[in-house]
């Protein structure tokens, strides 16, 4: 019985590890040339969050042309999110990783994602879809807690990066929701985002607890 309960986790972990490794490899190849330029990782970070904010601004204009503005917002959001991936790859490739760069990157991630979800919540509010508004708020809280739990775990010297609802997956869900928004798909993406975010929070809490029980540090600040 115990083995049956534990079996799915390694499989899911291998799937996630596979595409995470692939994405990082592509990112490393993409920044090989950039590493030889004067472009800094912080510049990419700033550009990425600026594009994510621009995408959020586009979403409320969906009332004028749903297909145009939802799809344009999705495209801009994806580009901004890709830049957010490349900044870390550039920092590693060029040997320019700094504590401030990591802090700046993590902070701007929350800004871009929060702005996009706020814009989506505004669309739901204008449409009178109160249930979707509530789920958007739940998704915001869950999305912010996912990296917070990981940061607290790592501050204790533990791993907190488990679960399927990390930033890359959230970007995919939000983007898919925008793409299918003209046909009513956005609210379902938000429902999925809210569920997976909180599931990931629970997974990370349980993973930290398991590490502490099996010999992890018990120091707290």
PDB file of C-alpha atoms in Angstrom:
ATOM      1  CA  UNK A   1       0.000   0.000   0.000  1.00  0.00           C
ATOM      2  CA  UNK A   2       2.816   2.367   0.924  1.00  0.00           C
ATOM      3  CA  UNK A   3       4.572   1.727  -2.403  1.00  0.00           C
ATOM      4  CA  UNK A   4       1.384   2.434  -4.341  1.00  0.00           C
ATOM      5  CA  UNK A   5       0.997   5.827  -2.631  1.00  0.00           C
ATOM      6  CA  UNK A   6       4.581   6.801  -3.359  1.00  0.00           C
ATOM      7  CA  UNK A   7       4.711   5.648  -6.996  1.00  0.00           C
ATOM      8  CA  UNK A   8       3.148   8.626  -8.782  1.00  0.00           C
ATOM      9  CA  UNK A   9       5.495  11.159  -7.200  1.00  0.00           C
ATOM     10  CA  UNK A  10       8.735   9.902  -8.808  1.00  0.00           C
ATOM     11  CA  UNK A  11       7.002   9.705 -12.198  1.00  0.00           C
ATOM     12  CA  UNK A  12       5.720  13.256 -11.963  1.00  0.00           C
ATOM     13  CA  UNK A  13       9.115  14.393 -10.741  1.00  0.00           C
ATOM     14  CA  UNK A  14      10.825  12.755 -13.728  1.00  0.00           C
ATOM     15  CA  UNK A  15       8.397  14.406 -16.158  1.00  0.00           C
ATOM     16  CA  UNK A  16       8.971  17.812 -14.617  1.00  0.00           C
ATOM     17  CA  UNK A  17      12.737  17.288 -14.412  1.00  0.00           C
ATOM     18  CA  UNK A  18      12.756  16.326 -18.090  1.00  0.00           C
ATOM     19  CA  UNK A  19      11.121  19.436 -19.455  1.00  0.00           C
ATOM     20  CA  UNK A  20      12.874  21.682 -16.902  1.00  0.00           C
ATOM     21  CA  UNK A  21      16.256  20.367 -18.025  1.00  0.00           C
ATOM     22  CA  UNK A  22      15.241  20.782 -21.673  1.00  0.00           C
ATOM     23  CA  UNK A  23      14.112  24.362 -21.104  1.00  0.00           C
ATOM     24  CA  UNK A  24      17.323  25.235 -19.303  1.00  0.00           C
ATOM     25  CA  UNK A  25      19.388  23.684 -22.098  1.00  0.00           C
ATOM     26  CA  UNK A  26      17.564  25.751 -24.719  1.00  0.00           C
ATOM     27  CA  UNK A  27      17.960  28.849 -22.579  1.00  0.00           C
ATOM     28  CA  UNK A  28      21.689  28.220 -22.228  1.00  0.00           C
ATOM     29  CA  UNK A  29      22.064  27.876 -25.992  1.00  0.00           C
ATOM     30  CA  UNK A  30      20.047  31.046 -26.538  1.00  0.00           C
ATOM     31  CA  UNK A  31      22.252  33.184 -24.312  1.00  0.00           C
ATOM     32  CA  UNK A  32      25.616  31.930 -25.542  1.00  0.00           C
ATOM     33  CA  UNK A  33      25.921  34.947 -27.809  1.00  0.00           C
ATOM     34  CA  UNK A  34      24.350  37.345 -25.315  1.00  0.00           C
ATOM     35  CA  UNK A  35      26.944  36.390 -22.707  1.00  0.00           C
ATOM     36  CA  UNK A  36      29.619  37.984 -24.909  1.00  0.00           C
ATOM     37  CA  UNK A  37      27.773  41.305 -25.058  1.00  0.00           C
ATOM     38  CA  UNK A  38      27.359  44.057 -22.478  1.00  0.00           C
ATOM     39  CA  UNK A  39      23.719  43.132 -21.914  1.00  0.00           C
ATOM     40  CA  UNK A  40      23.177  42.434 -18.224  1.00  0.00           C
ATOM     41  CA  UNK A  41      20.805  39.917 -16.623  1.00  0.00           C
ATOM     42  CA  UNK A  42      19.095  42.755 -14.751  1.00  0.00           C
ATOM     43  CA  UNK A  43      18.345  44.440 -18.076  1.00  0.00           C
ATOM     44  CA  UNK A  44      16.593  41.290 -19.276  1.00  0.00           C
ATOM     45  CA  UNK A  45      14.718  41.085 -15.977  1.00  0.00           C
ATOM     46  CA  UNK A  46      13.513  44.682 -16.327  1.00  0.00           C
ATOM     47  CA  UNK A  47      12.517  44.098 -19.950  1.00  0.00           C
ATOM     48  CA  UNK A  48      10.637  40.951 -19.010  1.00  0.00           C
ATOM     49  CA  UNK A  49       8.564  42.536 -16.261  1.00  0.00           C
ATOM     50  CA  UNK A  50       7.873  45.561 -18.468  1.00  0.00           C
ATOM     51  CA  UNK A  51       6.433  43.306 -21.165  1.00  0.00           C
ATOM     52  CA  UNK A  52       4.356  41.375 -18.623  1.00  0.00           C
ATOM     53  CA  UNK A  53       2.946  44.677 -17.342  1.00  0.00           C
ATOM     54  CA  UNK A  54       2.207  45.742 -20.917  1.00  0.00           C
ATOM     55  CA  UNK A  55       0.383  42.450 -21.482  1.00  0.00           C
ATOM     56  CA  UNK A  56      -1.693  43.088 -18.364  1.00  0.00           C
ATOM     57  CA  UNK A  57      -2.642  46.532 -19.680  1.00  0.00           C
ATOM     58  CA  UNK A  58      -3.841  44.973 -22.951  1.00  0.00           C
ATOM     59  CA  UNK A  59      -6.218  42.479 -21.322  1.00  0.00           C
ATOM     60  CA  UNK A  60      -8.965  44.938 -20.236  1.00  0.00           C
ATOM     61  CA  UNK A  61      -9.251  46.166 -23.845  1.00  0.00           C
ATOM     62  CA  UNK A  62     -10.749  42.783 -24.761  1.00  0.00           C
ATOM     63  CA  UNK A  63     -14.154  44.486 -24.891  1.00  0.00           C
ATOM     64  CA  UNK A  64     -13.089  46.145 -28.150  1.00  0.00           C
ATOM     65  CA  UNK A  65     -11.831  43.025 -29.916  1.00  0.00           C
ATOM     66  CA  UNK A  66     -11.548  39.823 -27.908  1.00  0.00           C
ATOM     67  CA  UNK A  67      -9.443  37.876 -30.400  1.00  0.00           C
ATOM     68  CA  UNK A  68      -6.985  40.708 -31.049  1.00  0.00           C
ATOM     69  CA  UNK A  69      -6.364  41.876 -27.506  1.00  0.00           C
ATOM     70  CA  UNK A  70      -6.418  38.480 -25.784  1.00  0.00           C
ATOM     71  CA  UNK A  71      -4.020  36.986 -28.312  1.00  0.00           C
ATOM     72  CA  UNK A  72      -1.776  40.049 -28.325  1.00  0.00           C
ATOM     73  CA  UNK A  73      -1.674  39.989 -24.531  1.00  0.00           C
ATOM     74  CA  UNK A  74      -0.823  36.279 -24.613  1.00  0.00           C
ATOM     75  CA  UNK A  75       2.034  36.845 -27.072  1.00  0.00           C
ATOM     76  CA  UNK A  76       3.505  39.765 -25.106  1.00  0.00           C
ATOM     77  CA  UNK A  77       3.159  37.845 -21.828  1.00  0.00           C
ATOM     78  CA  UNK A  78       4.986  34.845 -23.274  1.00  0.00           C
ATOM     79  CA  UNK A  79       7.855  36.988 -24.565  1.00  0.00           C
ATOM     80  CA  UNK A  80       8.156  38.727 -21.202  1.00  0.00           C
ATOM     81  CA  UNK A  81       8.151  35.382 -19.404  1.00  0.00           C
ATOM     82  CA  UNK A  82      10.802  33.962 -21.755  1.00  0.00           C
ATOM     83  CA  UNK A  83      13.029  36.938 -20.976  1.00  0.00           C
ATOM     84  CA  UNK A  84      12.515  36.103 -17.328  1.00  0.00           C
ATOM     85  CA  UNK A  85      13.935  32.642 -18.042  1.00  0.00           C
ATOM     86  CA  UNK A  86      16.830  34.003 -20.066  1.00  0.00           C
ATOM     87  CA  UNK A  87      17.984  36.428 -17.372  1.00  0.00           C
ATOM     88  CA  UNK A  88      18.953  33.585 -15.059  1.00  0.00           C
ATOM     89  CA  UNK A  89      20.558  31.649 -17.911  1.00  0.00           C
ATOM     90  CA  UNK A  90      22.524  34.744 -18.928  1.00  0.00           C
ATOM     91  CA  UNK A  91      23.694  35.285 -15.368  1.00  0.00           C
ATOM     92  CA  UNK A  92      24.944  31.704 -15.148  1.00  0.00           C
ATOM     93  CA  UNK A  93      26.504  31.660 -18.622  1.00  0.00           C
ATOM     94  CA  UNK A  94      28.340  34.945 -18.116  1.00  0.00           C
ATOM     95  CA  UNK A  95      29.315  34.320 -14.535  1.00  0.00           C
ATOM     96  CA  UNK A  96      27.314  37.376 -13.488  1.00  0.00           C
ATOM     97  CA  UNK A  97      25.027  35.869 -10.849  1.00  0.00           C
ATOM     98  CA  UNK A  98      24.613  38.199  -7.893  1.00  0.00           C
ATOM     99  CA  UNK A  99      22.457  38.139  -4.747  1.00  0.00           C
ATOM    100  CA  UNK A 100      20.722  41.341  -5.850  1.00  0.00           C
ATOM    101  CA  UNK A 101      20.058  39.897  -9.297  1.00  0.00           C
ATOM    102  CA  UNK A 102      18.348  36.861  -7.773  1.00  0.00           C
ATOM    103  CA  UNK A 103      16.350  39.111  -5.441  1.00  0.00           C
ATOM    104  CA  UNK A 104      15.371  41.471  -8.271  1.00  0.00           C
ATOM    105  CA  UNK A 105      14.342  38.575 -10.513  1.00  0.00           C
ATOM    106  CA  UNK A 106      12.182  36.953  -7.835  1.00  0.00           C
ATOM    107  CA  UNK A 107      10.501  40.252  -6.959  1.00  0.00           C
ATOM    108  CA  UNK A 108       9.672  41.195 -10.536  1.00  0.00           C
ATOM    109  CA  UNK A 109       8.225  37.724 -11.136  1.00  0.00           C
ATOM    110  CA  UNK A 110       5.565  38.496  -8.560  1.00  0.00           C
ATOM    111  CA  UNK A 111       4.933  41.954 -10.028  1.00  0.00           C
ATOM    112  CA  UNK A 112       4.352  40.681 -13.579  1.00  0.00           C
ATOM    113  CA  UNK A 113       2.226  37.728 -12.565  1.00  0.00           C
ATOM    114  CA  UNK A 114       0.214  39.745 -10.044  1.00  0.00           C
ATOM    115  CA  UNK A 115      -0.518  42.463 -12.616  1.00  0.00           C
ATOM    116  CA  UNK A 116      -1.728  39.927 -15.166  1.00  0.00           C
ATOM    117  CA  UNK A 117      -4.020  38.204 -12.673  1.00  0.00           C
ATOM    118  CA  UNK A 118      -5.355  41.580 -11.512  1.00  0.00           C
ATOM    119  CA  UNK A 119      -6.199  42.476 -15.115  1.00  0.00           C
ATOM    120  CA  UNK A 120      -7.946  39.141 -15.583  1.00  0.00           C
ATOM    121  CA  UNK A 121      -9.882  39.700 -12.361  1.00  0.00           C
ATOM    122  CA  UNK A 122     -10.995  43.094 -13.671  1.00  0.00           C
ATOM    123  CA  UNK A 123     -12.373  41.453 -16.813  1.00  0.00           C
ATOM    124  CA  UNK A 124     -14.341  38.969 -14.717  1.00  0.00           C
ATOM    125  CA  UNK A 125     -15.652  41.753 -12.472  1.00  0.00           C
ATOM    126  CA  UNK A 126     -16.875  43.764 -15.454  1.00  0.00           C
ATOM    127  CA  UNK A 127     -18.662  40.683 -16.758  1.00  0.00           C
ATOM    128  CA  UNK A 128     -20.315  40.113 -13.384  1.00  0.00           C
ATOM    129  CA  UNK A 129     -18.623  36.727 -12.981  1.00  0.00           C
ATOM    130  CA  UNK A 130     -18.227  36.819  -9.196  1.00  0.00           C
ATOM    131  CA  UNK A 131     -17.159  33.178  -8.905  1.00  0.00           C
ATOM    132  CA  UNK A 132     -14.282  33.715 -11.332  1.00  0.00           C
ATOM    133  CA  UNK A 133     -13.258  36.871  -9.436  1.00  0.00           C
ATOM    134  CA  UNK A 134     -13.047  34.884  -6.192  1.00  0.00           C
ATOM    135  CA  UNK A 135     -11.001  32.157  -7.863  1.00  0.00           C
ATOM    136  CA  UNK A 136      -8.686  34.800  -9.327  1.00  0.00           C
ATOM    137  CA  UNK A 137      -8.010  36.118  -5.821  1.00  0.00           C
ATOM    138  CA  UNK A 138      -7.420  32.555  -4.637  1.00  0.00           C
ATOM    139  CA  UNK A 139      -5.033  32.026  -7.567  1.00  0.00           C
ATOM    140  CA  UNK A 140      -3.104  35.200  -6.713  1.00  0.00           C
ATOM    141  CA  UNK A 141      -2.664  34.094  -3.101  1.00  0.00           C
ATOM    142  CA  UNK A 142      -1.624  30.600  -4.132  1.00  0.00           C
ATOM    143  CA  UNK A 143       0.775  31.824  -6.815  1.00  0.00           C
ATOM    144  CA  UNK A 144       2.478  34.132  -4.325  1.00  0.00           C
ATOM    145  CA  UNK A 145       2.691  31.437  -1.653  1.00  0.00           C
ATOM    146  CA  UNK A 146       4.372  28.891  -3.957  1.00  0.00           C
ATOM    147  CA  UNK A 147       7.706  30.770  -4.189  1.00  0.00           C
ATOM    148  CA  UNK A 148       7.384  31.983  -0.585  1.00  0.00           C
ATOM    149  CA  UNK A 149       7.228  28.432   0.742  1.00  0.00           C
ATOM    150  CA  UNK A 150      10.248  27.496  -1.369  1.00  0.00           C
ATOM    151  CA  UNK A 151      12.215  30.504  -0.101  1.00  0.00           C
ATOM    152  CA  UNK A 152      11.419  29.673   3.532  1.00  0.00           C
ATOM    153  CA  UNK A 153      12.396  26.039   2.971  1.00  0.00           C
ATOM    154  CA  UNK A 154      15.715  27.016   1.419  1.00  0.00           C
ATOM    155  CA  UNK A 155      16.333  29.453   4.287  1.00  0.00           C
ATOM    156  CA  UNK A 156      16.178  26.393   6.552  1.00  0.00           C
ATOM    157  CA  UNK A 157      18.641  24.565   4.333  1.00  0.00           C
ATOM    158  CA  UNK A 158      15.935  22.324   2.865  1.00  0.00           C
ATOM    159  CA  UNK A 159      14.529  21.678  -0.596  1.00  0.00           C
ATOM    160  CA  UNK A 160      11.220  23.317  -1.409  1.00  0.00           C
ATOM    161  CA  UNK A 161      11.029  23.108  -5.192  1.00  0.00           C
ATOM    162  CA  UNK A 162       8.646  20.162  -5.509  1.00  0.00           C
ATOM    163  CA  UNK A 163       5.190  20.261  -7.072  1.00  0.00           C
ATOM    164  CA  UNK A 164       3.839  20.882 -10.552  1.00  0.00           C
ATOM    165  CA  UNK A 165       2.620  24.455 -10.044  1.00  0.00           C
ATOM    166  CA  UNK A 166       5.871  26.405 -10.305  1.00  0.00           C
ATOM    167  CA  UNK A 167       6.206  29.603 -12.324  1.00  0.00           C
ATOM    168  CA  UNK A 168       6.758  27.935 -15.700  1.00  0.00           C
ATOM    169  CA  UNK A 169       3.560  25.928 -15.360  1.00  0.00           C
ATOM    170  CA  UNK A 170       1.623  28.992 -14.192  1.00  0.00           C
ATOM    171  CA  UNK A 171       2.786  30.938 -17.237  1.00  0.00           C
ATOM    172  CA  UNK A 172       1.586  28.118 -19.497  1.00  0.00           C
ATOM    173  CA  UNK A 173      -1.832  27.996 -17.807  1.00  0.00           C
ATOM    174  CA  UNK A 174      -2.320  31.779 -17.935  1.00  0.00           C
ATOM    175  CA  UNK A 175      -1.198  31.943 -21.568  1.00  0.00           C
ATOM    176  CA  UNK A 176      -3.510  29.092 -22.561  1.00  0.00           C
ATOM    177  CA  UNK A 177      -6.354  30.847 -20.779  1.00  0.00           C
ATOM    178  CA  UNK A 178      -5.730  34.039 -22.748  1.00  0.00           C
ATOM    179  CA  UNK A 179      -5.523  32.161 -26.045  1.00  0.00           C
ATOM    180  CA  UNK A 180      -8.863  30.438 -25.441  1.00  0.00           C
ATOM    181  CA  UNK A 181     -10.478  33.411 -23.703  1.00  0.00           C
ATOM    182  CA  UNK A 182     -12.557  34.429 -26.760  1.00  0.00           C
ATOM    183  CA  UNK A 183     -14.383  31.104 -26.383  1.00  0.00           C
ATOM    184  CA  UNK A 184     -14.800  31.250 -22.594  1.00  0.00           C
ATOM    185  CA  UNK A 185     -11.627  29.394 -21.667  1.00  0.00           C
ATOM    186  CA  UNK A 186     -10.097  32.024 -19.393  1.00  0.00           C
ATOM    187  CA  UNK A 187     -12.168  31.268 -16.320  1.00  0.00           C
ATOM    188  CA  UNK A 188     -11.354  27.558 -16.572  1.00  0.00           C
ATOM    189  CA  UNK A 189      -7.652  28.376 -16.740  1.00  0.00           C
ATOM    190  CA  UNK A 190      -8.014  30.445 -13.574  1.00  0.00           C
ATOM    191  CA  UNK A 191      -9.840  27.592 -11.829  1.00  0.00           C
ATOM    192  CA  UNK A 192      -6.971  25.278 -12.792  1.00  0.00           C
ATOM    193  CA  UNK A 193      -4.369  27.828 -11.720  1.00  0.00           C
ATOM    194  CA  UNK A 194      -5.987  28.281  -8.313  1.00  0.00           C
ATOM    195  CA  UNK A 195      -6.202  24.522  -7.738  1.00  0.00           C
ATOM    196  CA  UNK A 196      -2.652  23.681  -8.855  1.00  0.00           C
ATOM    197  CA  UNK A 197      -1.115  26.610  -6.964  1.00  0.00           C
ATOM    198  CA  UNK A 198      -2.619  25.589  -3.653  1.00  0.00           C
ATOM    199  CA  UNK A 199      -1.879  21.923  -4.347  1.00  0.00           C
ATOM    200  CA  UNK A 200       1.763  22.877  -4.877  1.00  0.00           C
ATOM    201  CA  UNK A 201       1.799  24.853  -1.619  1.00  0.00           C
ATOM    202  CA  UNK A 202       0.513  21.773   0.209  1.00  0.00           C
ATOM    203  CA  UNK A 203       3.061  19.529  -1.561  1.00  0.00           C
ATOM    204  CA  UNK A 204       5.923  21.805  -0.545  1.00  0.00           C
ATOM    205  CA  UNK A 205       4.784  22.067   3.062  1.00  0.00           C
ATOM    206  CA  UNK A 206       4.516  18.287   3.324  1.00  0.00           C
ATOM    207  CA  UNK A 207       7.902  17.865   1.623  1.00  0.00           C
ATOM    208  CA  UNK A 208       9.548  20.226   4.123  1.00  0.00           C
ATOM    209  CA  UNK A 209       7.888  18.383   6.995  1.00  0.00           C
ATOM    210  CA  UNK A 210       9.131  15.064   5.623  1.00  0.00           C
ATOM    211  CA  UNK A 211      12.701  16.382   5.416  1.00  0.00           C
ATOM    212  CA  UNK A 212      12.569  17.668   8.976  1.00  0.00           C
ATOM    213  CA  UNK A 213      11.206  14.360  10.254  1.00  0.00           C
ATOM    214  CA  UNK A 214      13.914  12.383   8.413  1.00  0.00           C
ATOM    215  CA  UNK A 215      16.901  14.308   9.668  1.00  0.00           C
ATOM    216  CA  UNK A 216      16.588  17.839   8.239  1.00  0.00           C
ATOM    217  CA  UNK A 217      17.559  20.852  10.284  1.00  0.00           C
ATOM    218  CA  UNK A 218      15.087  22.074  12.889  1.00  0.00           C
ATOM    219  CA  UNK A 219      16.433  25.619  13.079  1.00  0.00           C
ATOM    220  CA  UNK A 220      13.874  28.382  12.588  1.00  0.00           C
ATOM    221  CA  UNK A 221      14.320  32.123  12.461  1.00  0.00           C
TER     222      UNK A 221
END
